[in-house]
Each structure stands twice: as structure tokens, then as C-alpha cells.
Amino acid sequence: MPMQERAVRTRTSLVRAAAAVFAEEGYASSSLTTISKRAGVSNGALHFHFENKKALARAVEDLAADTVSGIVQPGPGAETGALQTVVDATYGLLGSFLDNIVVRAGFELGSRHALGPEARMLRVWHEWVEQTLRRAETEGQLAPGVSPDDAAEAIVAVTTGLEALAVGDPRWLAERRIAGFWDLILAGIAAEPGRLRHRAREQAHGGRGGARRPVAAPRQDPAPQ
């Protein structure tokens, strides 16, 4: 294997191993030795790619941010309004907490303030929701008097709160809970709630929502530290 390709694969393995360890043990309790063992490389190889644990955490956050950016974007050819985009994005994001260890670790690093003022995952999510709701306001999709900034804060608080609760009980990320949240908030913020595609409504009417996807358990997460 060419040296450059080997280096890329080693770095990728280290980032993904770090994500798993950070999600399972928390940033403060995790060690570089545990991470290098999980990646199947030596401590020397780890330090060749990353100066310290904080540098490794930043790399995990960067990968998580890139992953979330892909999750929140509408699919090719999708023609949806801004508010619908936010609704769809929350289902995708919360589903990824269970399915994608990198995303879970990225939010863990932000919510635990492991990186201090340098943490950006929560900021990236908050800014995206806020900007998209401002676009929804210009499109006339928000009810009169609704502040996109206030609505964004509520949505971000609930999504990150559900993620934190799911560490101990993955049922907090069941689609019915997400649907229940949207039942409440759309009634208050949407100019025309009935025009939005909402999985709770689709499932109730036998629509394309179909059967709810089974909720998978997180990877051996301990109780929050």
C-alpha cells in the first residue's frame, strides 16, 4: 500500500476510534492509549497524526459537522419549503444519533464542553436551524408574531436534550417522540401546519411514513458522567 494511502487510512481509523471512545467513556475519561488500541495502531502512530487528545477531538468534530451538513440538506430534486426542511432534518439528525457514532460523539463533545469555546457542533446545528427558519419567515411559512430565533432555540434545545436522554434510554429517540414534539410546535409556529408533511400524520393515515423504523440501542453507552 502506498505510504500516503496508508497514512490516510490510519488517520481515518484513529478519528473513528476516538469517536467511539468519546461517546462511550466521555472525553475527560478517555485515554489516547485506549483510542490507539481501538484503532489497531501504536501510540507513536497516533502522535504522528495528532499532537494531543484535543486535536483528535477537533478532528472528530470536523467529521461530525460534515456528516450533519449532509444529513440536513434536502435530497437531490427535492422541492420543499424551509420549514419542511427543518422538520425533515430533525428526523434525520436524531436517527443518526443512534446509527452514527461520529455524530453522537460530535454532539457529546459540544454538550460536555470538552473543547471549551472551540466546540462548534452545537453552534453549527443552531446556526443552521436559525438561518433556515429565517428563510421560512420570508417564505411566509411562520405564523404571525413567531420569532425564528426563538423557535430555533426551542428546536435545538429539544433535539440536543433528546440526544442526552437517549444515552441512558434509546427510546427517547423513537419517531413517535419526535412526532409528538412536532405536533406541539407546528401548531404554534407554522402559518399552515396542515400543509407540512409530518410522519405522525402520514402513519395515522397509512401514508408513506409506513411502519416506524425500529430503534437500535446505542453502543454500550454508560450513564452520563
Tab-separated table of N, CA and C in Angstrom, residues 15 18-20 22-23 57-65 68 97 100-115 119-123 163:
chain	number	residue	atom	x	y	z
A	15	VAL	N	-9.647	8.622	13.961
A	15	VAL	CA	-10.771	9.536	14.204
A	15	VAL	C	-12.023	8.743	14.571
A	18	ALA	N	-11.616	7.241	18.015
A	18	ALA	CA	-11.772	8.285	19.027
A	18	ALA	C	-13.242	8.628	19.230
A	19	ALA	N	-13.993	8.701	18.136
A	19	ALA	CA	-15.426	8.995	18.243
A	19	ALA	C	-16.118	7.950	19.105
A	20	ALA	N	-15.810	6.674	18.875
A	20	ALA	CA	-16.434	5.599	19.651
A	20	ALA	C	-16.059	5.698	21.125
A	22	PHE	N	-14.943	8.415	22.805
A	22	PHE	CA	-15.517	9.620	23.404
A	22	PHE	C	-17.002	9.411	23.717
A	23	ALA	N	-17.728	8.754	22.799
A	23	ALA	CA	-19.152	8.530	23.009
A	23	ALA	C	-19.407	7.551	24.149
A	57	ALA	N	-9.976	15.347	19.163
A	57	ALA	CA	-11.381	15.716	19.354
A	57	ALA	C	-11.840	16.702	18.296
A	58	ARG	N	-10.976	17.631	17.934
A	58	ARG	CA	-11.339	18.586	16.870
A	58	ARG	C	-11.581	17.850	15.556
A	59	ALA	N	-10.769	16.848	15.273
A	59	ALA	CA	-10.950	16.077	14.044
A	59	ALA	C	-12.271	15.317	14.064
A	60	VAL	N	-12.650	14.792	15.224
A	60	VAL	CA	-13.939	14.115	15.353
A	60	VAL	C	-15.073	15.112	15.106
A	61	GLU	N	-14.962	16.290	15.691
A	61	GLU	CA	-15.984	17.327	15.494
A	61	GLU	C	-16.097	17.729	14.029
A	62	ASP	N	-14.956	17.869	13.366
A	62	ASP	CA	-14.973	18.247	11.947
A	62	ASP	C	-15.711	17.198	11.111
A	63	LEU	N	-15.413	15.925	11.377
A	63	LEU	CA	-16.069	14.861	10.626
A	63	LEU	C	-17.563	14.818	10.943
A	64	ALA	N	-17.902	15.014	12.214
A	64	ALA	CA	-19.314	15.031	12.607
A	64	ALA	C	-20.046	16.191	11.936
A	65	ALA	N	-19.408	17.359	11.883
A	65	ALA	CA	-20.039	18.521	11.256
A	65	ALA	C	-20.282	18.278	9.776
A	68	VAL	N	-23.274	15.901	9.514
A	68	VAL	CA	-24.537	16.587	9.788
A	68	VAL	C	-24.925	17.499	8.640
A	97	PHE	N	-28.136	9.891	15.608
A	97	PHE	CA	-27.554	9.725	16.937
A	97	PHE	C	-27.422	8.249	17.280
A	100	ASN	N	-25.008	6.558	13.936
A	100	ASN	CA	-23.705	7.085	13.542
A	100	ASN	C	-22.924	7.527	14.778
A	101	ILE	N	-21.912	6.766	15.131
A	101	ILE	CA	-21.137	7.046	16.341
A	101	ILE	C	-20.392	8.370	16.242
A	102	VAL	N	-20.012	8.783	15.040
A	102	VAL	CA	-19.283	10.043	14.869
A	102	VAL	C	-20.177	11.234	15.194
A	103	VAL	N	-21.422	11.197	14.723
A	103	VAL	CA	-22.361	12.284	15.021
A	103	VAL	C	-22.617	12.349	16.519
A	104	ARG	N	-22.825	11.187	17.136
A	104	ARG	CA	-23.079	11.164	18.575
A	104	ARG	C	-21.896	11.742	19.344
A	105	ALA	N	-20.698	11.371	18.935
A	105	ALA	CA	-19.510	11.875	19.620
A	105	ALA	C	-19.358	13.381	19.411
A	106	GLY	N	-19.674	13.865	18.210
A	106	GLY	CA	-19.566	15.293	17.947
A	106	GLY	C	-20.442	16.112	18.865
A	107	PHE	N	-21.688	15.664	19.069
A	107	PHE	CA	-22.578	16.381	19.974
A	107	PHE	C	-22.182	16.175	21.429
A	108	GLU	N	-21.638	15.001	21.734
A	108	GLU	CA	-21.144	14.754	23.093
A	108	GLU	C	-20.030	15.744	23.437
A	109	LEU	N	-19.120	15.940	22.509
A	109	LEU	CA	-18.009	16.864	22.749
A	109	LEU	C	-18.519	18.284	22.959
A	110	GLY	N	-19.556	18.661	22.227
A	110	GLY	CA	-20.098	20.006	22.372
A	110	GLY	C	-20.908	20.173	23.641
A	111	SER	N	-21.752	19.186	23.956
A	111	SER	CA	-22.630	19.316	25.111
A	111	SER	C	-21.868	19.218	26.426
A	112	ARG	N	-20.761	18.496	26.424
A	112	ARG	CA	-19.960	18.360	27.650
A	112	ARG	C	-18.898	19.451	27.753
A	113	HIS	N	-18.854	20.347	26.790
A	113	HIS	CA	-17.873	21.438	26.786
A	113	HIS	C	-16.438	20.926	26.838
A	114	ALA	N	-16.215	19.780	26.225
A	114	ALA	CA	-14.874	19.190	26.239
A	114	ALA	C	-13.864	20.096	25.550
A	115	LEU	N	-14.293	20.803	24.525
A	115	LEU	CA	-13.380	21.661	23.777
A	115	LEU	C	-13.504	23.131	24.179
A	119	ALA	N	-15.541	24.415	20.872
A	119	ALA	CA	-16.567	23.460	20.443
A	119	ALA	C	-17.522	24.142	19.471
A	120	ARG	N	-17.866	23.453	18.386
A	120	ARG	CA	-18.688	24.116	17.379
A	120	ARG	C	-19.877	23.298	16.881
A	121	MET	N	-20.021	22.033	17.302
A	121	MET	CA	-21.100	21.220	16.766
A	121	MET	C	-22.473	21.802	17.087
A	122	LEU	N	-22.713	22.136	18.348
A	122	LEU	CA	-23.998	22.709	18.710
A	122	LEU	C	-24.216	24.043	18.015
A	123	ARG	N	-23.139	24.805	17.868
A	123	ARG	CA	-23.249	26.102	17.192
A	123	ARG	C	-23.610	25.922	15.721
A	163	GLU	N	-31.182	13.778	22.595
A	163	GLU	CA	-29.934	13.027	22.411
A	163	GLU	C	-29.312	12.688	23.758
